[in-house]
Coordinates of C-alpha atoms and ligand atoms in Angstrom, one line a residue:
X220 CA 187.7 240.2 74.9
X221 CA 187.0 240.4 71.2
X222 CA 185.7 243.5 69.5
X223 CA 184.0 243.2 66.1
X224 CA 184.1 245.7 63.2
X225 CA 181.3 248.0 64.4
X226 CA 183.0 248.3 67.8
X227 CA 186.2 249.6 66.2
X228 CA 184.6 251.5 63.3
X229 CA 186.2 254.9 64.1
X230 CA 188.5 256.5 66.6
X231 CA 185.6 257.3 69.0
X232 CA 184.5 253.7 69.0
X233 CA 188.1 252.5 69.6
X234 CA 188.3 255.0 72.5
X235 CA 185.1 253.3 73.8
X236 CA 186.9 249.9 73.6
X237 CA 189.8 251.4 75.6
X238 CA 187.4 252.6 78.3
X239 CA 185.9 249.1 78.6
X240 CA 189.5 247.8 79.0
X241 CA 190.2 250.5 81.5
X242 CA 187.3 249.2 83.7
X243 CA 188.5 245.7 83.6
X244 CA 192.2 245.3 83.3
X245 CA 193.0 245.6 87.0
X246 CA 190.4 242.8 87.8
X247 CA 191.5 240.4 85.0
X248 CA 194.5 239.6 82.9
X249 CA 193.2 240.7 79.5
X250 CA 194.0 239.6 75.9
X251 CA 192.1 241.8 73.4
X252 CA 191.3 240.5 69.9
X253 CA 190.2 243.0 67.3
X254 CA 188.6 242.9 63.8
X255 CA 189.2 245.5 61.1
X256 CA 187.0 248.6 61.1
X257 CA 183.5 247.8 59.8
X258 CA 183.4 247.6 56.0
X259 CA 187.2 247.6 55.6
X260 CA 187.6 243.9 54.7
X261 CA 184.8 244.2 52.2
X262 CA 186.5 247.2 50.6
X263 CA 189.8 245.3 50.4
X264 CA 187.9 242.4 48.8
X265 CA 186.5 244.8 46.2
X266 CA 190.0 245.9 45.3
X267 CA 191.2 242.3 44.9
X268 CA 188.1 241.6 42.7
X269 CA 189.2 244.4 40.3
X270 CA 192.5 242.6 39.6
X271 CA 190.8 239.1 39.3
X272 CA 194.0 237.5 40.7
X273 CA 194.2 233.7 40.6
X274 CA 196.0 233.0 43.9
X275 CA 194.4 233.3 47.3
X276 CA 197.9 233.5 48.9
X277 CA 198.3 237.2 48.1
X278 CA 194.6 237.8 48.7
X279 CA 195.2 236.9 52.4
X280 CA 198.0 239.4 52.7
X281 CA 195.7 242.2 51.5
X282 CA 192.5 241.0 53.3
X283 CA 194.1 240.8 56.7
X284 CA 195.6 244.3 56.6
X285 CA 192.6 246.0 58.2
X286 CA 193.3 244.3 61.5
X287 CA 196.8 245.7 61.6
X288 CA 195.3 249.2 61.6
X289 CA 192.9 248.7 64.5
X290 CA 195.4 246.9 66.8
X291 CA 197.9 249.7 66.2
X292 CA 195.4 252.4 66.9
X293 CA 194.0 250.8 70.1
X294 CA 197.4 250.2 71.4
X295 CA 198.4 253.9 70.9
X296 CA 195.2 255.0 72.7
X297 CA 195.8 252.6 75.6
X298 CA 199.4 253.7 76.0
X299 CA 198.3 257.4 76.1
X300 CA 196.0 256.4 78.9
X301 CA 199.0 254.8 80.7
X302 CA 197.7 251.3 80.2
X303 CA 200.7 249.5 79.0
X304 CA 199.9 247.4 75.9
X305 CA 201.6 245.6 73.1
X306 CA 200.0 245.2 69.6
X307 CA 200.6 241.9 68.0
X308 CA 199.9 240.6 64.5
X309 CA 199.1 236.9 63.9
X310 CA 202.7 236.1 62.7
X311 CA 204.2 237.8 65.7
X312 CA 202.5 235.5 68.2
X313 CA 202.8 233.3 66.1
X314 CA 199.4 231.8 65.3
X315 CA 200.4 228.9 63.0
X316 CA 197.8 227.8 60.5
X317 CA 197.6 225.3 57.7
X318 CA 197.9 226.6 54.1
X319 CA 194.3 226.6 53.0
X320 CA 194.3 230.3 52.2
X321 CA 191.1 232.3 52.9
X322 CA 189.9 229.5 55.2
X323 CA 193.0 228.4 57.1
X324 CA 192.7 226.3 60.2
X325 CA 194.6 227.2 63.3
X326 CA 197.1 224.5 64.1
X327 CA 199.1 226.0 67.0
X328 CA 199.4 229.2 69.1
X329 CA 202.5 230.1 70.9
X330 CA 200.9 230.6 74.3
X331 CA 204.2 231.0 76.2
X332 CA 204.9 234.1 74.1
X333 CA 201.4 235.6 74.9
X334 CA 201.9 234.8 78.6
X335 CA 205.3 236.5 78.5
X336 CA 203.9 239.6 76.9
X337 CA 201.0 239.6 79.4
X338 CA 203.6 239.6 82.2
X339 CA 205.4 242.5 80.7
X340 CA 202.3 244.6 79.9
X341 CA 198.9 245.4 81.3
X342 CA 197.1 244.1 78.2
X343 CA 198.0 242.3 74.9
X344 CA 196.2 243.5 71.8
X345 CA 196.0 240.9 69.1
X346 CA 194.9 241.0 65.4
X347 CA 192.0 238.6 64.7
X348 CA 191.5 236.8 61.5
X349 CA 195.1 236.3 60.6
X350 CA 197.9 233.7 61.0
X351 CA 201.0 232.4 59.3
X352 CA 201.6 229.0 57.7
X353 CA 204.7 226.9 58.1
X354 CA 206.2 228.4 54.9
X355 CA 206.0 231.9 56.4
X356 CA 203.1 233.1 54.3
X357 CA 200.3 235.2 55.9
X358 CA 197.0 233.4 56.0
X359 CA 193.4 234.3 56.9
X360 CA 191.0 232.0 58.7
X361 CA 187.8 232.9 56.8
X362 CA 185.4 235.9 56.8
X363 CA 184.1 236.6 60.2
X364 CA 187.0 234.6 61.7
X365 CA 188.1 237.0 64.4
X366 CA 185.6 235.3 66.7
X367 CA 187.5 232.1 66.1
X368 CA 190.9 233.7 66.8
X369 CA 189.5 235.0 70.1
X370 CA 188.1 231.6 71.1
X371 CA 191.3 229.8 70.1
X372 CA 193.5 232.2 72.1
X373 CA 191.1 232.0 75.1
X374 CA 191.1 228.2 75.0
X375 CA 194.9 228.0 74.7
X376 CA 195.3 230.2 77.8
X377 CA 192.6 228.3 79.7
X378 CA 190.7 231.6 80.1
X379 CA 187.8 232.0 82.4
X380 CA 185.6 233.3 79.6
X381 CA 185.7 234.8 76.2
X382 CA 183.5 237.9 75.7
X383 CA 182.5 238.7 72.1
X384 CA 181.6 242.4 71.9
X385 CA 179.4 243.3 68.9
X386 CA 176.6 245.6 67.7
X387 CA 173.8 243.6 69.3
X388 CA 173.4 243.0 73.0
X389 CA 173.2 239.3 72.7
X390 CA 172.0 236.3 70.6
X391 CA 168.3 236.7 69.7
X392 CA 165.6 234.1 68.8
X393 CA 165.9 235.4 65.2
X394 CA 168.0 237.9 63.4
X395 CA 166.9 241.2 65.0
X396 CA 167.4 243.0 61.7
X397 CA 164.5 241.1 60.1
X398 CA 162.5 239.8 63.1
X399 CA 161.0 242.7 64.9
X400 CA 159.7 240.7 67.8
X401 CA 163.0 238.8 68.3
X402 CA 163.8 238.1 72.0
X403 CA 167.2 238.1 73.6
X404 CA 168.2 234.7 74.9
X405 CA 170.0 234.7 78.3
X406 CA 171.6 231.3 78.0
X407 CA 172.2 229.1 75.1
X408 CA 173.7 225.7 74.8
X409 CA 176.8 225.2 72.5
X410 CA 174.8 222.7 70.4
X411 CA 172.0 225.2 69.7
X412 CA 174.4 228.1 69.0
X413 CA 176.4 225.8 66.7
X414 CA 173.2 225.0 64.7
X415 CA 172.1 228.7 64.7
X416 CA 175.5 229.9 63.4
X417 CA 176.0 227.2 60.8
X418 CA 172.4 227.7 59.6
X419 CA 173.2 231.4 58.9
X420 CA 173.1 233.4 62.1
X421 CA 176.3 235.3 61.5
X422 CA 176.5 236.7 65.0
X423 CA 179.2 234.2 65.8
X424 CA 181.7 232.5 63.4
X425 CA 180.6 228.8 63.3
X426 CA 184.1 227.5 64.0
X427 CA 184.4 229.7 67.1
X428 CA 181.3 227.9 68.6
X429 CA 182.7 224.5 67.7
X430 CA 186.0 225.3 69.4
X431 CA 184.4 226.7 72.5
X432 CA 182.3 223.6 72.8
X433 CA 185.3 221.4 72.4
X434 CA 187.2 223.2 75.1
X435 CA 184.2 223.8 77.4
X436 CA 184.9 227.6 77.3
X437 CA 182.0 229.9 78.3
X438 CA 181.3 232.6 75.7
X439 CA 179.4 235.8 76.2
X440 CA 178.0 237.8 73.3
X441 CA 177.3 241.4 74.3
X442 CA 177.2 245.0 73.1
X443 CA 180.3 247.3 73.3
X444 CA 177.9 250.2 73.5
X445 CA 175.4 249.1 76.2
X446 CA 176.7 248.2 79.6
X447 CA 174.8 245.1 80.4
X448 CA 175.1 241.3 80.4
X449 CA 174.7 239.6 77.1
X450 CA 174.0 236.0 76.1
X451 CA 176.0 233.3 77.7
X452 CA 176.9 230.2 75.6
X453 CA 177.4 227.3 78.0
X454 CA 177.4 223.6 78.4
X455 CA 174.0 222.1 78.0
X456 CA 174.1 220.7 81.6
X457 CA 174.0 224.2 82.9
X458 CA 170.7 224.9 81.3
X459 CA 167.7 224.3 83.5
X460 CA 165.0 224.9 80.9
X461 CA 165.3 223.4 77.5
X462 CA 163.1 225.1 74.9
X463 CA 161.5 223.0 72.3
X464 CA 162.4 225.6 69.7
X465 CA 164.6 228.5 70.8
X466 CA 165.5 230.2 67.5
X467 CA 165.0 230.6 63.8
X468 CA 167.7 231.3 61.3
X469 CA 168.1 231.8 57.6
X470 CA 170.8 231.6 55.0
X471 CA 170.8 232.9 51.5
X472 CA 174.3 231.5 50.8
X473 CA 173.1 228.4 49.0
X474 CA 172.1 227.4 45.5
X475 CA 170.0 224.5 44.4
X476 CA 171.1 222.1 41.6
X477 CA 168.6 219.6 40.1
X478 CA 169.7 216.8 37.9
X479 CA 166.7 215.2 36.3
X480 CA 166.3 212.0 34.3
X481 CA 169.2 210.0 35.9
X482 CA 169.0 206.2 35.9
X483 CA 167.3 204.9 39.1
X484 CA 170.0 202.3 40.0
X485 CA 172.6 201.8 42.8
X486 CA 175.8 203.9 42.6
X487 CA 174.6 206.9 40.6
X488 CA 174.3 209.3 43.6
X489 CA 177.8 208.1 44.8
X490 CA 179.2 208.9 41.3
X491 CA 177.7 212.4 41.2
X492 CA 178.8 213.4 44.7
X493 CA 182.3 211.9 44.1
X494 CA 182.8 214.4 41.3
X495 CA 182.0 217.2 43.7
X496 CA 183.8 216.0 46.8
X497 CA 187.0 215.5 44.9
X498 CA 186.9 219.2 44.2
X499 CA 186.3 220.0 47.9
X500 CA 182.7 221.1 47.3
X501 CA 180.4 220.5 50.2
X502 CA 176.8 219.3 49.6
X503 CA 174.2 220.3 52.1
X504 CA 170.5 219.4 51.6
X505 CA 169.7 216.4 49.3
X506 CA 166.4 215.2 47.9
X507 CA 165.9 212.3 45.5
X508 CA 162.6 211.3 43.9
X509 CA 161.5 209.0 41.2
X510 CA 160.2 210.7 38.0
X511 CA 156.9 210.1 36.5
X512 CA 158.1 207.4 34.1
X513 CA 159.0 205.3 37.1
X514 CA 162.4 204.4 35.6
X515 CA 164.5 207.5 36.1
X516 CA 165.0 209.7 39.1
X517 CA 165.6 213.3 39.9
X518 CA 168.3 214.5 42.3
X519 CA 168.2 217.9 44.0
X520 CA 170.9 219.2 46.3
X521 CA 172.4 222.5 47.5
X522 CA 175.9 223.8 47.4
X523 CA 177.3 227.2 48.6
X524 CA 176.6 230.0 46.1
X525 CA 180.3 230.4 45.5
X526 CA 180.6 226.8 44.4
X527 CA 177.6 226.8 42.1
X528 CA 179.3 227.7 38.8
X529 CA 182.2 225.2 39.3
X530 CA 179.8 222.5 40.4
X531 CA 177.7 223.0 37.3
X532 CA 180.8 222.9 35.0
X533 CA 182.1 219.8 36.7
X534 CA 178.9 217.9 36.4
X535 CA 178.4 218.9 32.8
X536 CA 182.0 218.2 31.7
X537 CA 182.9 215.3 33.9
X538 CA 179.8 213.2 34.2
X539 CA 181.7 209.9 34.1
X540 CA 179.1 208.2 32.0
X541 CA 176.1 209.5 34.1
X542 CA 173.3 210.0 31.6
X543 CA 170.8 212.6 32.6
X544 CA 168.2 214.6 30.8
X545 CA 168.6 218.0 32.3
X546 CA 170.7 220.0 34.8
X547 CA 169.2 223.1 36.2
X548 CA 170.4 225.6 38.9
X549 CA 168.7 228.2 41.0
X550 CA 170.5 230.7 43.4
X551 CA 167.3 232.5 44.4
X552 CA 166.7 230.1 47.3
X553 CA 167.0 230.4 51.1
X554 CA 167.4 227.9 53.8
X555 CA 165.2 228.5 56.9
X556 CA 165.9 226.5 60.1
X557 CA 164.3 226.1 63.4
X558 CA 166.5 225.0 66.3
X559 CA 166.0 223.8 69.8
X560 CA 167.4 221.3 72.3
X561 CA 163.9 220.2 73.4
X562 CA 163.1 219.0 69.9
X563 CA 164.8 215.7 70.8
X564 CA 162.0 214.7 73.1
X565 CA 159.0 216.5 71.6
X566 CA 156.9 215.5 68.6
X567 CA 155.0 217.8 66.2
X568 CA 157.8 220.4 65.6
X569 CA 158.2 219.5 61.9
X570 CA 154.4 219.4 61.4
X571 CA 154.1 222.9 62.8
X572 CA 156.9 224.2 60.6
X573 CA 155.4 222.7 57.4
X574 CA 151.8 223.8 58.3
X575 CA 153.0 227.4 59.0
X576 CA 154.7 227.6 55.7
X577 CA 151.7 226.0 53.9
X578 CA 149.4 228.6 55.5
X579 CA 151.7 231.3 54.0
X580 CA 151.5 229.5 50.6
X581 CA 155.3 228.9 50.7
X582 CA 156.4 225.8 48.9
X583 CA 159.1 223.6 50.4
X584 CA 161.9 222.6 47.9
X585 CA 164.0 220.4 50.1
X586 CA 164.2 219.4 53.8
X587 CA 167.1 218.3 56.1
X588 CA 167.1 217.6 59.8
X589 CA 169.4 216.9 62.7
X590 CA 168.5 215.9 66.3
X591 CA 168.0 219.6 67.2
X592 CA 167.2 221.3 63.9
X593 CA 164.8 221.2 60.9
X594 CA 165.8 223.1 57.8
X595 CA 163.7 223.7 54.7
X596 CA 164.7 225.3 51.4
X597 CA 162.3 227.8 49.9
X598 CA 162.2 230.6 47.3
X599 CA 164.4 233.4 48.5
X600 CA 161.7 236.1 48.1
X601 CA 159.7 234.5 50.9
X602 CA 162.6 234.7 53.5
X603 CA 161.2 237.5 55.7
X604 CA 157.7 236.1 55.6
X605 CA 158.9 232.6 56.5
X606 CA 161.2 233.6 59.3
X607 CA 158.7 235.9 60.9
X608 CA 155.8 233.4 60.6
X609 CA 157.8 230.6 62.1
X610 CA 159.0 232.9 64.9
X611 CA 155.4 233.7 65.9
X612 CA 154.2 230.1 65.3
X613 CA 156.7 228.8 67.9
X614 CA 155.9 231.8 70.2
X615 CA 159.5 232.9 70.3
X616 CA 159.0 236.7 70.4
X617 CA 158.3 239.3 73.0
X618 CA 154.8 240.0 71.6
X619 CA 153.7 236.4 71.2
Ligands
ADP1233 P1 180.9 241.8 64.4 O1 181.3 242.8 63.3 O2 180.9 242.4 65.7 O3 181.6 240.5 64.3 P2 178.6 240.7 63.0 O4 178.0 241.5 62.0 O5 179.5 239.6 62.5 O6 179.3 241.6 64.1 O7 177.5 240.0 63.9 C1 176.4 240.7 64.5 C2 175.2 240.7 63.6 O8 174.7 239.4 63.6 C3 174.0 241.5 64.2 O9 174.1 242.8 63.8 C4 172.8 240.8 63.6 O10 172.3 241.5 62.4 C5 173.3 239.4 63.1 N1 172.5 238.3 63.6 C6 172.0 237.3 62.8 N2 171.3 236.5 63.5 C7 171.3 236.9 64.8 C8 170.8 236.4 66.0 N3 170.0 235.3 66.0 N4 171.0 237.1 67.1 C9 171.8 238.3 67.1 N5 172.3 238.8 66.0 C10 172.1 238.1 64.8
LIG1234 N1 187.7 241.5 59.3 C1 187.3 240.2 59.0 C2 186.0 240.1 58.2 O1 185.4 241.2 58.0 C3 187.3 239.3 60.2 C4 186.3 239.6 61.2 O2 185.8 240.7 61.3 O3 185.9 238.7 62.0 O4 185.6 239.1 57.8
MG1235 MG1 181.3 238.8 63.1

């Protein structure tokens, strides 16, 4: 069972977590994974920002400290209720990660230790989000990463299921904070959930879905405050009905870069993207078109907001002989995606998306697709309108 920030936001909420554990610990062997209290990791990041410190090694030490507080507090409450528990930090398990601080990958979990602690206690309470690298430095696995800690632990223990308790009672057809008619989905395939998360639905950390899919581990997303079933994320074969479109998601995390007036000849795109990939910058959407003179081309692509400045600098300083007329950037963009397994065998999904946006007079700046997803880049100010219009066009909501 994993409890997110809002589920452990204060002592009353932590007591509520303890009562959920109390109802279940005699039925199941439980490992509990906790986040920091809601807002705490953001506050820690703000403190770091005031120092403007160059190394992310020390950042991780500070950023992961919120989880130490919640596992300690829950363990104290459980022990007072005579539920014998042991609080564990990432390094005590240990959860070994690589050294890419602030986005470390989990390499190994000492599951024998967890099993030993489970034998000796009623429950084990583990800090999410944190690990230790082979040089003994504390690492963090990326913002929102406690979901991934939980799934990694559940997979390593061959758990029956991993329950992710949060502030919504399941995964919805669109972000319930902006789509008023969003509908709760009972069952979702790993593939769809993976696209939803990676396209911006932050209800689950993308890597947690990837890992659950790899290990065929059933996930349930549910509320810690309402006692009812949530959304089950399962293998596609278990789904009877495959919706053509089952969800809409959005992300404001990307920026658009346009390089205009580049020579229209083989190898130019490779050169441009080489400069960025060497610096570990991921490119998402890409559009290339020929400019009016018919000789030169324009290349538009997106990078994460946090990589925008460095990408611009790299392309300006290090253009390796690429001649271009102009380089422009725009962070005021949003990526809107529609996702559904049934899209694989159904035509007309893209047409409906483009027509719906056209009807709202929303211009499309770039497009990308996968087998079960279509994404478009639009001006950020149209996000709410686009998400809600698409949600009704595909009849996803309760009122449609
Ligand atoms: P936690 O702190 O428990 O990890 P998060 O804030 O990370 O919780 O995730 C829950 C939030 O995800 C919800 O409050 C909701 O605003 C957001 N969200 C975005 N898209 C969706 C969606 N399609 N379904 C449900 N929640 C979503
Ligand atoms: N506390 C961390 C964060 O806010 C990890 C998590 O909550 O999943 O990103
Ligand atoms: Mg989360």
